[in-house]
mmCIF file with all atom_site columns, C-alpha atoms in Angstrom:
data_model
loop_
_atom_site.group_PDB
_atom_site.id
_atom_site.type_symbol
_atom_site.label_atom_id
_atom_site.label_alt_id
_atom_site.label_comp_id
_atom_site.label_asym_id
_atom_site.label_entity_id
_atom_site.label_seq_id
_atom_site.pdbx_PDB_ins_code
_atom_site.Cartn_x
_atom_site.Cartn_y
_atom_site.Cartn_z
_atom_site.occupancy
_atom_site.B_iso_or_equiv
_atom_site.pdbx_formal_charge
_atom_site.auth_seq_id
_atom_site.auth_comp_id
_atom_site.auth_asym_id
_atom_site.auth_atom_id
_atom_site.pdbx_PDB_model_num
ATOM 1   C CA . MET A 1 1   ? 33.237  -15.905 54.936  1.00 69.00 ? 1   MET A CA 1
ATOM 2   C CA . ARG A 1 2   ? 32.136  -12.373 53.974  1.00 78.00 ? 2   ARG A CA 1
ATOM 3   C CA . VAL A 1 3   ? 28.531  -11.538 52.797  1.00 83.00 ? 3   VAL A CA 1
ATOM 4   C CA . LEU A 1 4   ? 28.592  -11.574 48.772  1.00 81.00 ? 4   LEU A CA 1
ATOM 5   C CA . THR A 1 5   ? 27.603  -8.130  47.487  1.00 79.00 ? 5   THR A CA 1
ATOM 6   C CA . ARG A 1 6   ? 26.568  -6.391  44.173  1.00 76.00 ? 6   ARG A CA 1
ATOM 7   C CA . ALA A 1 7   ? 29.877  -4.845  43.829  1.00 81.00 ? 7   ALA A CA 1
ATOM 8   C CA . ASP A 1 8   ? 31.325  -8.391  43.408  1.00 83.00 ? 8   ASP A CA 1
ATOM 9   C CA . LEU A 1 9   ? 29.087  -9.429  40.486  1.00 83.00 ? 9   LEU A CA 1
ATOM 10  C CA . GLN A 1 10  ? 30.285  -6.086  38.503  1.00 84.00 ? 10  GLN A CA 1
ATOM 11  C CA . GLY A 1 11  ? 31.940  -7.100  35.215  1.00 82.00 ? 11  GLY A CA 1
ATOM 12  C CA . THR A 1 12  ? 29.952  -11.155 35.180  1.00 85.00 ? 12  THR A CA 1
ATOM 13  C CA . SER A 1 13  ? 27.228  -12.530 33.237  1.00 81.00 ? 13  SER A CA 1
ATOM 14  C CA . LEU A 1 14  ? 25.510  -12.437 36.606  1.00 84.00 ? 14  LEU A CA 1
ATOM 15  C CA . ALA A 1 15  ? 25.042  -9.014  37.319  1.00 83.00 ? 15  ALA A CA 1
ATOM 16  C CA . GLY A 1 16  ? 22.685  -8.538  34.510  1.00 81.00 ? 16  GLY A CA 1
ATOM 17  C CA . ALA A 1 17  ? 20.316  -11.556 35.579  1.00 80.00 ? 17  ALA A CA 1
ATOM 18  C CA . LEU A 1 18  ? 20.572  -9.542  39.653  1.00 82.00 ? 18  LEU A CA 1
ATOM 19  C CA . ASP A 1 19  ? 19.613  -5.974  38.363  1.00 81.00 ? 19  ASP A CA 1
ATOM 20  C CA . ALA A 1 20  ? 17.010  -7.506  36.251  1.00 79.00 ? 20  ALA A CA 1
ATOM 21  C CA . GLN A 1 21  ? 15.560  -8.869  39.476  1.00 81.00 ? 21  GLN A CA 1
ATOM 22  C CA . LEU A 1 22  ? 16.525  -6.652  42.173  1.00 81.00 ? 22  LEU A CA 1
ATOM 23  C CA . MET A 1 23  ? 15.130  -3.064  42.033  1.00 78.00 ? 23  MET A CA 1
ATOM 24  C CA . PRO A 1 24  ? 16.258  0.111   44.574  1.00 77.00 ? 24  PRO A CA 1
ATOM 25  C CA . GLY A 1 25  ? 13.432  1.335   46.438  1.00 75.00 ? 25  GLY A CA 1
ATOM 26  C CA . ALA A 1 26  ? 13.484  5.340   46.113  1.00 71.00 ? 26  ALA A CA 1
ATOM 27  C CA . ASP A 1 27  ? 14.206  7.544   49.269  1.00 71.00 ? 27  ASP A CA 1
ATOM 28  C CA . GLY A 1 28  ? 15.703  4.627   51.442  1.00 67.00 ? 28  GLY A CA 1
ATOM 29  C CA . ALA A 1 29  ? 12.703  2.335   50.728  1.00 71.00 ? 29  ALA A CA 1
ATOM 30  C CA . PRO A 1 30  ? 13.348  -1.315  51.044  1.00 77.00 ? 30  PRO A CA 1
ATOM 31  C CA . TRP A 1 31  ? 13.957  -3.215  47.778  1.00 78.00 ? 31  TRP A CA 1
ATOM 32  C CA . THR A 1 32  ? 11.891  -5.201  45.388  1.00 81.00 ? 32  THR A CA 1
ATOM 33  C CA . ALA A 1 33  ? 12.796  -8.831  44.575  1.00 81.00 ? 33  ALA A CA 1
ATOM 34  C CA . LEU A 1 34  ? 11.029  -10.221 41.522  1.00 80.00 ? 34  LEU A CA 1
ATOM 35  C CA . LEU A 1 35  ? 11.049  -13.859 41.503  1.00 77.00 ? 35  LEU A CA 1
ATOM 36  C CA . LEU A 1 36  ? 9.797   -16.002 38.601  1.00 76.00 ? 36  LEU A CA 1
ATOM 37  C CA . LEU A 1 37  ? 7.453   -19.022 39.279  1.00 75.00 ? 37  LEU A CA 1
ATOM 38  C CA . GLN A 1 38  ? 6.787   -21.510 37.029  1.00 74.00 ? 38  GLN A CA 1
ATOM 39  C CA . GLY A 1 39  ? 5.003   -24.449 37.105  1.00 70.00 ? 39  GLY A CA 1
ATOM 40  C CA . PRO A 1 40  ? 5.458   -28.248 36.815  1.00 71.00 ? 40  PRO A CA 1
ATOM 41  C CA . ALA A 1 41  ? 5.616   -29.518 33.424  1.00 68.00 ? 41  ALA A CA 1
ATOM 42  C CA . GLY A 1 42  ? 2.233   -29.564 31.130  1.00 60.00 ? 42  GLY A CA 1
ATOM 43  C CA . GLY A 1 43  ? 0.988   -27.842 34.268  1.00 65.00 ? 43  GLY A CA 1
ATOM 44  C CA . SER A 1 44  ? -0.307  -24.887 35.674  1.00 69.00 ? 44  SER A CA 1
ATOM 45  C CA . LEU A 1 45  ? 0.343   -22.594 38.832  1.00 71.00 ? 45  LEU A CA 1
ATOM 46  C CA . PRO A 1 46  ? -2.517  -22.784 41.684  1.00 76.00 ? 46  PRO A CA 1
ATOM 47  C CA . LEU A 1 47  ? -2.851  -18.779 41.606  1.00 75.00 ? 47  LEU A CA 1
ATOM 48  C CA . ALA A 1 48  ? -5.790  -18.716 44.493  1.00 79.00 ? 48  ALA A CA 1
ATOM 49  C CA . GLU A 1 49  ? -3.160  -21.041 46.540  1.00 78.00 ? 49  GLU A CA 1
ATOM 50  C CA . LEU A 1 50  ? -0.074  -19.108 46.544  1.00 78.00 ? 50  LEU A CA 1
ATOM 51  C CA . ARG A 1 51  ? -1.654  -15.352 47.362  1.00 80.00 ? 51  ARG A CA 1
ATOM 52  C CA . GLN A 1 52  ? -3.206  -17.265 50.243  1.00 81.00 ? 52  GLN A CA 1
ATOM 53  C CA . ALA A 1 53  ? 0.458   -18.361 51.009  1.00 77.00 ? 53  ALA A CA 1
ATOM 54  C CA . VAL A 1 54  ? 1.723   -14.501 50.680  1.00 77.00 ? 54  VAL A CA 1
ATOM 55  C CA . ALA A 1 55  ? -0.770  -13.003 51.897  1.00 80.00 ? 55  ALA A CA 1
ATOM 56  C CA . ASP A 1 56  ? 1.178   -13.430 55.758  1.00 79.00 ? 56  ASP A CA 1
ATOM 57  C CA . LEU A 1 57  ? 4.282   -12.015 54.206  1.00 79.00 ? 57  LEU A CA 1
ATOM 58  C CA . PRO A 1 58  ? 4.288   -7.924  54.295  1.00 79.00 ? 58  PRO A CA 1
ATOM 59  C CA . GLY A 1 59  ? 4.925   -6.493  50.755  1.00 78.00 ? 59  GLY A CA 1
ATOM 60  C CA . THR A 1 60  ? 4.412   -9.792  48.766  1.00 80.00 ? 60  THR A CA 1
ATOM 61  C CA . ARG A 1 61  ? 2.592   -9.973  45.895  1.00 79.00 ? 61  ARG A CA 1
ATOM 62  C CA . VAL A 1 62  ? 1.779   -12.599 43.170  1.00 80.00 ? 62  VAL A CA 1
ATOM 63  C CA . VAL A 1 63  ? 1.197   -10.897 40.149  1.00 76.00 ? 63  VAL A CA 1
ATOM 64  C CA . GLN A 1 64  ? 0.796   -12.463 36.203  1.00 77.00 ? 64  GLN A CA 1
ATOM 65  C CA . VAL A 1 65  ? 3.013   -10.681 33.824  1.00 77.00 ? 65  VAL A CA 1
ATOM 66  C CA . GLN A 1 66  ? 1.251   -12.737 30.341  1.00 77.00 ? 66  GLN A CA 1
ATOM 67  C CA . PRO A 1 67  ? -1.863  -11.028 31.059  1.00 80.00 ? 67  PRO A CA 1
ATOM 68  C CA . GLU A 1 68  ? -0.715  -7.553  31.816  1.00 80.00 ? 68  GLU A CA 1
ATOM 69  C CA . LEU A 1 69  ? 1.846   -7.822  28.628  1.00 83.00 ? 69  LEU A CA 1
ATOM 70  C CA . ASP A 1 70  ? -1.254  -9.193  26.620  1.00 85.00 ? 70  ASP A CA 1
ATOM 71  C CA . ARG A 1 71  ? -3.499  -6.137  27.778  1.00 87.00 ? 71  ARG A CA 1
ATOM 72  C CA . ILE A 1 72  ? -0.726  -3.880  27.079  1.00 87.00 ? 72  ILE A CA 1
ATOM 73  C CA . TYR A 1 73  ? -0.195  -5.254  23.519  1.00 83.00 ? 73  TYR A CA 1
ATOM 74  C CA . ALA A 1 74  ? -4.186  -5.314  22.751  1.00 85.00 ? 74  ALA A CA 1
ATOM 75  C CA . GLY A 1 75  ? -4.085  -1.800  23.422  1.00 87.00 ? 75  GLY A CA 1
ATOM 76  C CA . TYR A 1 76  ? -1.118  -0.474  21.812  1.00 84.00 ? 76  TYR A CA 1
ATOM 77  C CA . LEU A 1 77  ? -2.841  -2.781  18.520  1.00 80.00 ? 77  LEU A CA 1
ATOM 78  C CA . GLN A 1 78  ? -6.028  -0.684  19.364  1.00 86.00 ? 78  GLN A CA 1
ATOM 79  C CA . GLN A 1 79  ? -4.529  2.470   18.900  1.00 88.00 ? 79  GLN A CA 1
ATOM 80  C CA . ALA A 1 80  ? -2.257  1.702   15.494  1.00 82.00 ? 80  ALA A CA 1
ATOM 81  C CA . ARG A 1 81  ? -5.171  0.824   14.293  1.00 83.00 ? 81  ARG A CA 1
ATOM 82  C CA . TRP A 1 82  ? -7.261  4.243   15.215  1.00 89.00 ? 82  TRP A CA 1
ATOM 83  C CA . GLN A 1 83  ? -4.411  5.904   13.917  1.00 87.00 ? 83  GLN A CA 1
ATOM 84  C CA . ALA A 1 84  ? -4.252  3.789   10.498  1.00 82.00 ? 84  ALA A CA 1
ATOM 85  C CA . ALA A 1 85  ? -7.365  4.538   10.162  1.00 86.00 ? 85  ALA A CA 1
ATOM 86  C CA . ILE A 1 86  ? -7.241  8.576   10.667  1.00 90.00 ? 86  ILE A CA 1
ATOM 87  C CA . GLY A 1 87  ? -4.391  8.448   8.155   1.00 84.00 ? 87  GLY A CA 1
ATOM 88  C CA . ALA A 1 88  ? -5.958  6.570   5.136   1.00 84.00 ? 88  ALA A CA 1
ATOM 89  C CA . LEU A 1 89  ? -8.857  8.974   5.775   1.00 90.00 ? 89  LEU A CA 1
ATOM 90  C CA . ALA A 1 90  ? -6.853  12.057  5.448   1.00 88.00 ? 90  ALA A CA 1
ATOM 91  C CA . VAL A 1 91  ? -4.794  10.286  2.811   1.00 84.00 ? 91  VAL A CA 1
ATOM 92  C CA . LEU A 1 92  ? -8.334  10.290  0.524   1.00 87.00 ? 92  LEU A CA 1
ATOM 93  C CA . ALA A 1 93  ? -9.051  12.943  1.532   1.00 90.00 ? 93  ALA A CA 1
ATOM 94  C CA . LEU A 1 94  ? -5.513  14.481  -0.079  1.00 88.00 ? 94  LEU A CA 1
ATOM 95  C CA . LEU A 1 95  ? -6.173  12.694  -3.380  1.00 85.00 ? 95  LEU A CA 1
ATOM 96  C CA . ALA A 1 96  ? -9.552  13.754  -3.652  1.00 88.00 ? 96  ALA A CA 1
ATOM 97  C CA . TRP A 1 97  ? -8.699  17.315  -3.214  1.00 91.00 ? 97  TRP A CA 1
ATOM 98  C CA . HIS A 1 98  ? -5.678  16.695  -5.941  1.00 85.00 ? 98  HIS A CA 1
ATOM 99  C CA . LEU A 1 99  ? -7.445  14.382  -8.516  1.00 86.00 ? 99  LEU A CA 1
ATOM 100 C CA . ARG A 1 100 ? -10.955 16.068  -8.552  1.00 87.00 ? 100 ARG A CA 1
ATOM 101 C CA . SER A 1 101 ? -12.683 13.666  -10.177 1.00 87.00 ? 101 SER A CA 1
ATOM 102 C CA . ALA A 1 102 ? -14.362 10.364  -8.714  1.00 87.00 ? 102 ALA A CA 1
ATOM 103 C CA . ARG A 1 103 ? -13.416 8.465   -11.737 1.00 87.00 ? 103 ARG A CA 1
ATOM 104 C CA . ARG A 1 104 ? -9.255  9.177   -11.407 1.00 87.00 ? 104 ARG A CA 1
ATOM 105 C CA . LEU A 1 105 ? -9.729  8.409   -7.829  1.00 88.00 ? 105 LEU A CA 1
ATOM 106 C CA . ALA A 1 106 ? -11.343 5.050   -8.002  1.00 87.00 ? 106 ALA A CA 1
ATOM 107 C CA . GLY A 1 107 ? -8.235  4.001   -10.321 1.00 86.00 ? 107 GLY A CA 1
ATOM 108 C CA . VAL A 1 108 ? -5.994  5.491   -7.743  1.00 89.00 ? 108 VAL A CA 1
ATOM 109 C CA . LEU A 1 109 ? -7.697  3.939   -4.937  1.00 90.00 ? 109 LEU A CA 1
ATOM 110 C CA . LEU A 1 110 ? -8.283  0.536   -6.948  1.00 91.00 ? 110 LEU A CA 1
ATOM 111 C CA . PRO A 1 111 ? -5.137  -1.677  -6.877  1.00 90.00 ? 111 PRO A CA 1
ATOM 112 C CA . LEU A 1 112 ? -3.900  0.278   -3.702  1.00 90.00 ? 112 LEU A CA 1
ATOM 113 C CA . VAL A 1 113 ? -6.740  -1.537  -2.264  1.00 91.00 ? 113 VAL A CA 1
ATOM 114 C CA . ALA A 1 114 ? -6.198  -4.783  -3.949  1.00 93.00 ? 114 ALA A CA 1
ATOM 115 C CA . SER A 1 115 ? -2.928  -4.686  -3.355  1.00 93.00 ? 115 SER A CA 1
ATOM 116 C CA . VAL A 1 116 ? -3.473  -5.072  0.657   1.00 92.00 ? 116 VAL A CA 1
ATOM 117 C CA . VAL A 1 117 ? -6.189  -7.753  0.148   1.00 93.00 ? 117 VAL A CA 1
ATOM 118 C CA . LEU A 1 118 ? -4.279  -9.939  -1.800  1.00 95.00 ? 118 LEU A CA 1
ATOM 119 C CA . VAL A 1 119 ? -1.145  -9.222  0.609   1.00 94.00 ? 119 VAL A CA 1
ATOM 120 C CA . LEU A 1 120 ? -3.698  -9.744  3.953   1.00 92.00 ? 120 LEU A CA 1
ATOM 121 C CA . ALA A 1 121 ? -5.326  -13.215 1.782   1.00 93.00 ? 121 ALA A CA 1
ATOM 122 C CA . GLY A 1 122 ? -1.748  -14.216 1.479   1.00 93.00 ? 122 GLY A CA 1
ATOM 123 C CA . LEU A 1 123 ? -0.624  -13.809 4.845   1.00 91.00 ? 123 LEU A CA 1
ATOM 124 C CA . ALA A 1 124 ? -3.526  -15.066 6.335   1.00 90.00 ? 124 ALA A CA 1
ATOM 125 C CA . LEU A 1 125 ? -3.283  -18.644 4.194   1.00 92.00 ? 125 LEU A CA 1
ATOM 126 C CA . SER A 1 126 ? -0.255  -18.593 5.340   1.00 90.00 ? 126 SER A CA 1
ATOM 127 C CA . GLY A 1 127 ? -1.349  -18.678 9.354   1.00 88.00 ? 127 GLY A CA 1
ATOM 128 C CA . THR A 1 128 ? 0.391   -15.634 9.958   1.00 86.00 ? 128 THR A CA 1
ATOM 129 C CA . ALA A 1 129 ? -0.540  -14.073 13.177  1.00 84.00 ? 129 ALA A CA 1
ATOM 130 C CA . LEU A 1 130 ? -0.793  -10.538 12.285  1.00 83.00 ? 130 LEU A CA 1
ATOM 131 C CA . GLY A 1 131 ? 0.692   -7.613  14.646  1.00 81.00 ? 131 GLY A CA 1
ATOM 132 C CA . VAL A 1 132 ? 1.239   -4.438  14.589  1.00 82.00 ? 132 VAL A CA 1
ATOM 133 C CA . LEU A 1 133 ? 4.598   -4.697  12.353  1.00 87.00 ? 133 LEU A CA 1
ATOM 134 C CA . HIS A 1 134 ? 2.082   -6.065  9.332   1.00 88.00 ? 134 HIS A CA 1
ATOM 135 C CA . LEU A 1 135 ? 0.296   -2.915  10.545  1.00 85.00 ? 135 LEU A CA 1
ATOM 136 C CA . ILE A 1 136 ? 3.518   -0.979  9.606   1.00 87.00 ? 136 ILE A CA 1
ATOM 137 C CA . GLY A 1 137 ? 4.324   -3.343  6.366   1.00 90.00 ? 137 GLY A CA 1
ATOM 138 C CA . LEU A 1 138 ? 0.761   -2.415  5.222   1.00 90.00 ? 138 LEU A CA 1
ATOM 139 C CA . LEU A 1 139 ? 1.323   1.517   5.315   1.00 88.00 ? 139 LEU A CA 1
ATOM 140 C CA . LEU A 1 140 ? 4.287   0.846   3.621   1.00 90.00 ? 140 LEU A CA 1
ATOM 141 C CA . VAL A 1 141 ? 2.348   -0.857  0.926   1.00 92.00 ? 141 VAL A CA 1
ATOM 142 C CA . ALA A 1 142 ? 0.085   1.869   0.322   1.00 89.00 ? 142 ALA A CA 1
ATOM 143 C CA . ALA A 1 143 ? 2.490   4.947   0.516   1.00 88.00 ? 143 ALA A CA 1
ATOM 144 C CA . ILE A 1 144 ? 4.387   2.488   -2.452  1.00 90.00 ? 144 ILE A CA 1
ATOM 145 C CA . GLY A 1 145 ? 1.835   1.897   -4.250  1.00 90.00 ? 145 GLY A CA 1
ATOM 146 C CA . SER A 1 146 ? 0.259   5.480   -3.981  1.00 89.00 ? 146 SER A CA 1
ATOM 147 C CA . ASN A 1 147 ? 2.931   6.652   -6.097  1.00 89.00 ? 147 ASN A CA 1
ATOM 148 C CA . TYR A 1 148 ? 2.664   3.845   -9.240  1.00 91.00 ? 148 TYR A CA 1
ATOM 149 C CA . ALA A 1 149 ? -0.989  4.596   -9.596  1.00 89.00 ? 149 ALA A CA 1
ATOM 150 C CA . LEU A 1 150 ? -0.604  8.352   -9.473  1.00 88.00 ? 150 LEU A CA 1
ATOM 151 C CA . PHE A 1 151 ? 2.289   7.588   -11.845 1.00 88.00 ? 151 PHE A CA 1
ATOM 152 C CA . PHE A 1 152 ? -0.668  5.524   -14.306 1.00 88.00 ? 152 PHE A CA 1
ATOM 153 C CA . ASP A 1 153 ? -3.181  8.023   -13.320 1.00 86.00 ? 153 ASP A CA 1
ATOM 154 C CA . TYR A 1 154 ? -0.848  11.029  -14.854 1.00 83.00 ? 154 TYR A CA 1
ATOM 155 C CA . LEU A 1 155 ? -0.080  8.214   -18.234 1.00 82.00 ? 155 LEU A CA 1
ATOM 156 C CA . ARG A 1 156 ? -3.523  8.190   -18.700 1.00 77.00 ? 156 ARG A CA 1
ATOM 157 C CA . GLY A 1 157 ? -4.031  11.326  -19.024 1.00 69.00 ? 157 GLY A CA 1
ATOM 158 C CA . ARG A 1 158 ? -0.810  12.012  -21.369 1.00 70.00 ? 158 ARG A CA 1
ATOM 159 C CA . GLY A 1 159 ? -1.896  8.755   -23.265 1.00 63.00 ? 159 GLY A CA 1
ATOM 160 C CA . ASP A 1 160 ? 1.469   7.708   -23.929 1.00 67.00 ? 160 ASP A CA 1
ATOM 161 C CA . ALA A 1 161 ? 4.109   6.162   -21.917 1.00 68.00 ? 161 ALA A CA 1
ATOM 162 C CA . ASP A 1 162 ? 7.805   6.836   -22.627 1.00 75.00 ? 162 ASP A CA 1
ATOM 163 C CA . THR A 1 163 ? 9.711   3.764   -22.844 1.00 83.00 ? 163 THR A CA 1
ATOM 164 C CA . ASP A 1 164 ? 12.834  4.482   -20.225 1.00 84.00 ? 164 ASP A CA 1
ATOM 165 C CA . THR A 1 165 ? 10.669  6.007   -17.790 1.00 82.00 ? 165 THR A CA 1
ATOM 166 C CA . LEU A 1 166 ? 8.515   2.576   -17.718 1.00 85.00 ? 166 LEU A CA 1
ATOM 167 C CA . ALA A 1 167 ? 12.162  0.773   -17.466 1.00 88.00 ? 167 ALA A CA 1
ATOM 168 C CA . SER A 1 168 ? 13.176  2.816   -14.776 1.00 89.00 ? 168 SER A CA 1
ATOM 169 C CA . LEU A 1 169 ? 10.260  2.371   -13.238 1.00 89.00 ? 169 LEU A CA 1
ATOM 170 C CA . MET A 1 170 ? 10.686  -1.577  -12.767 1.00 91.00 ? 170 MET A CA 1
ATOM 171 C CA . LEU A 1 171 ? 14.051  -1.174  -11.826 1.00 93.00 ? 171 LEU A CA 1
ATOM 172 C CA . ALA A 1 172 ? 13.396  0.942   -9.340  1.00 91.00 ? 172 ALA A CA 1
ATOM 173 C CA . ASN A 1 173 ? 10.649  -1.532  -8.078  1.00 93.00 ? 173 ASN A CA 1
ATOM 174 C CA . LEU A 1 174 ? 12.418  -4.454  -8.207  1.00 94.00 ? 174 LEU A CA 1
ATOM 175 C CA . THR A 1 175 ? 15.091  -2.837  -6.098  1.00 94.00 ? 175 THR A CA 1
ATOM 176 C CA . THR A 1 176 ? 12.220  -2.332  -3.497  1.00 93.00 ? 176 THR A CA 1
ATOM 177 C CA . VAL A 1 177 ? 10.877  -6.061  -3.745  1.00 94.00 ? 177 VAL A CA 1
ATOM 178 C CA . ALA A 1 178 ? 14.701  -7.439  -3.478  1.00 95.00 ? 178 ALA A CA 1
ATOM 179 C CA . SER A 1 179 ? 15.455  -5.383  -0.101  1.00 94.00 ? 179 SER A CA 1
ATOM 180 C CA . PHE A 1 180 ? 12.507  -6.086  1.737   1.00 94.00 ? 180 PHE A CA 1
ATOM 181 C CA . ALA A 1 181 ? 12.527  -9.571  0.259   1.00 94.00 ? 181 ALA A CA 1
ATOM 182 C CA . LEU A 1 182 ? 15.938  -9.597  2.183   1.00 94.00 ? 182 LEU A CA 1
ATOM 183 C CA . LEU A 1 183 ? 14.456  -8.640  5.128   1.00 92.00 ? 183 LEU A CA 1
ATOM 184 C CA . ALA A 1 184 ? 11.956  -11.139 4.973   1.00 92.00 ? 184 ALA A CA 1
ATOM 185 C CA . THR A 1 185 ? 14.879  -14.119 5.107   1.00 92.00 ? 185 THR A CA 1
ATOM 186 C CA . ALA A 1 186 ? 16.223  -11.972 8.479   1.00 90.00 ? 186 ALA A CA 1
ATOM 187 C CA . LYS A 1 187 ? 16.105  -14.708 11.583  1.00 89.00 ? 187 LYS A CA 1
ATOM 188 C CA . VAL A 1 188 ? 14.890  -11.342 13.549  1.00 89.00 ? 188 VAL A CA 1
ATOM 189 C CA . PRO A 1 189 ? 10.809  -11.416 14.050  1.00 87.00 ? 189 PRO A CA 1
ATOM 190 C CA . ALA A 1 190 ? 10.161  -7.645  13.467  1.00 87.00 ? 190 ALA A CA 1
ATOM 191 C CA . LEU A 1 191 ? 12.302  -7.245  10.410  1.00 90.00 ? 191 LEU A CA 1
ATOM 192 C CA . SER A 1 192 ? 10.734  -10.765 8.582   1.00 91.00 ? 192 SER A CA 1
ATOM 193 C CA . ALA A 1 193 ? 7.409   -9.470  9.555   1.00 91.00 ? 193 ALA A CA 1
ATOM 194 C CA . VAL A 1 194 ? 7.868   -5.911  7.183   1.00 92.00 ? 194 VAL A CA 1
ATOM 195 C CA . GLY A 1 195 ? 9.882   -7.890  4.924   1.00 93.00 ? 195 GLY A CA 1
ATOM 196 C CA . TRP A 1 196 ? 6.788   -10.502 4.132   1.00 93.00 ? 196 TRP A CA 1
ATOM 197 C CA . THR A 1 197 ? 4.719   -7.827  3.470   1.00 94.00 ? 197 THR A CA 1
ATOM 198 C CA . VAL A 1 198 ? 6.198   -5.374  2.057   1.00 94.00 ? 198 VAL A CA 1
ATOM 199 C CA . ALA A 1 199 ? 7.770   -7.061  -0.862  1.00 94.00 ? 199 ALA A CA 1
ATOM 200 C CA . PRO A 1 200 ? 4.828   -8.787  -2.223  1.00 94.00 ? 200 PRO A CA 1
ATOM 201 C CA . GLY A 1 201 ? 2.852   -5.700  -1.670  1.00 94.00 ? 201 GLY A CA 1
ATOM 202 C CA . ALA A 1 202 ? 5.286   -3.472  -3.335  1.00 94.00 ? 202 ALA A CA 1
ATOM 203 C CA . LEU A 1 203 ? 5.303   -6.166  -6.834  1.00 94.00 ? 203 LEU A CA 1
ATOM 204 C CA . LEU A 1 204 ? 1.374   -6.272  -6.351  1.00 94.00 ? 204 LEU A CA 1
ATOM 205 C CA . SER A 1 205 ? 0.982   -2.624  -6.459  1.00 93.00 ? 205 SER A CA 1
ATOM 206 C CA . LEU A 1 206 ? 3.182   -2.046  -9.508  1.00 92.00 ? 206 LEU A CA 1
ATOM 207 C CA . LEU A 1 207 ? 1.233   -5.084  -11.032 1.00 92.00 ? 207 LEU A CA 1
ATOM 208 C CA . LEU A 1 208 ? -1.704  -3.392  -10.394 1.00 92.00 ? 208 LEU A CA 1
ATOM 209 C CA . ALA A 1 209 ? -1.520  -0.152  -11.230 1.00 90.00 ? 209 ALA A CA 1
ATOM 210 C CA . ALA A 1 210 ? -0.404  -0.966  -14.992 1.00 88.00 ? 210 ALA A CA 1
ATOM 211 C CA . ALA A 1 211 ? -2.911  -3.367  -15.120 1.00 87.00 ? 211 ALA A CA 1
ATOM 212 C CA . PHE A 1 212 ? -5.897  -0.986  -14.125 1.00 82.00 ? 212 PHE A CA 1
ATOM 213 C CA . SER A 1 213 ? -4.743  2.075   -16.140 1.00 76.00 ? 213 SER A CA 1
ATOM 214 C CA . ARG A 1 214 ? -6.572  2.469   -19.061 1.00 62.00 ? 214 ARG A CA 1
ATOM 215 C CA . ALA A 1 215 ? -4.954  5.291   -22.101 1.00 50.00 ? 215 ALA A CA 1
ATOM 216 C CA . PRO A 1 216 ? -7.598  7.234   -23.549 1.00 49.00 ? 216 PRO A CA 1
ATOM 217 C CA . GLN A 1 217 ? -8.893  6.459   -26.663 1.00 49.00 ? 217 GLN A CA 1
ATOM 218 C CA . ARG A 1 218 ? -7.459  8.745   -29.539 1.00 51.00 ? 218 ARG A CA 1
ATOM 219 C CA . ALA A 1 219 ? -10.130 9.636   -32.277 1.00 48.00 ? 219 ALA A CA 1
ATOM 220 C CA . PRO A 1 220 ? -9.042  7.872   -35.482 1.00 51.00 ? 220 PRO A CA 1
ATOM 221 C CA . GLN A 1 221 ? -7.455  11.266  -37.759 1.00 51.00 ? 221 GLN A CA 1
ATOM 222 C CA . ALA A 1 222 ? -9.652  11.664  -40.966 1.00 49.00 ? 222 ALA A CA 1
ATOM 223 C CA . LEU A 1 223 ? -7.499  10.587  -44.196 1.00 47.00 ? 223 LEU A CA 1
#
């Protein structure tokens, strides 16, 4: 019998599994084999004993993958939080420069903050573990809600609202909500997380922006 080689597995389902566990060395260096160790049912691996057992084997190491993955993910999440905070400050400065009024700025920010807080409260009450994708969804909620808040701020300055414009705004909002609601039903966790965040957030942004809007009171005309 001849020795089985990698070329013999080409095009089979075992080729991918083998490639995932064997890494060729650079410049003629020995290959590296990755072996997944599993503990007994309901138990854990004795890492100290494993490291001691392979101490005399050259080039052999015992590595805990999950703690490393958790550390990398925590670093990504921390970086995403800082970048989101910096972006929020930049948007706040831009709105303040454009509106040039503390009252108008508060009227625009209030529905945004309220919609984000309500979505976070809903996710927390449902027991959902928040992650990076939920943060991305909240950024989309703020981006969508800022359009509604600025629109109603413009209406407050005019003092009236066109019925066709409001109907178009509602139709666009319902389209957005329906699209992300479909994503919420997806079996892919990434799509579902974004859908569950943006769908209610977009609807709340419109409703709260409309609820917080106050048209200026017109002086009564003299008879």
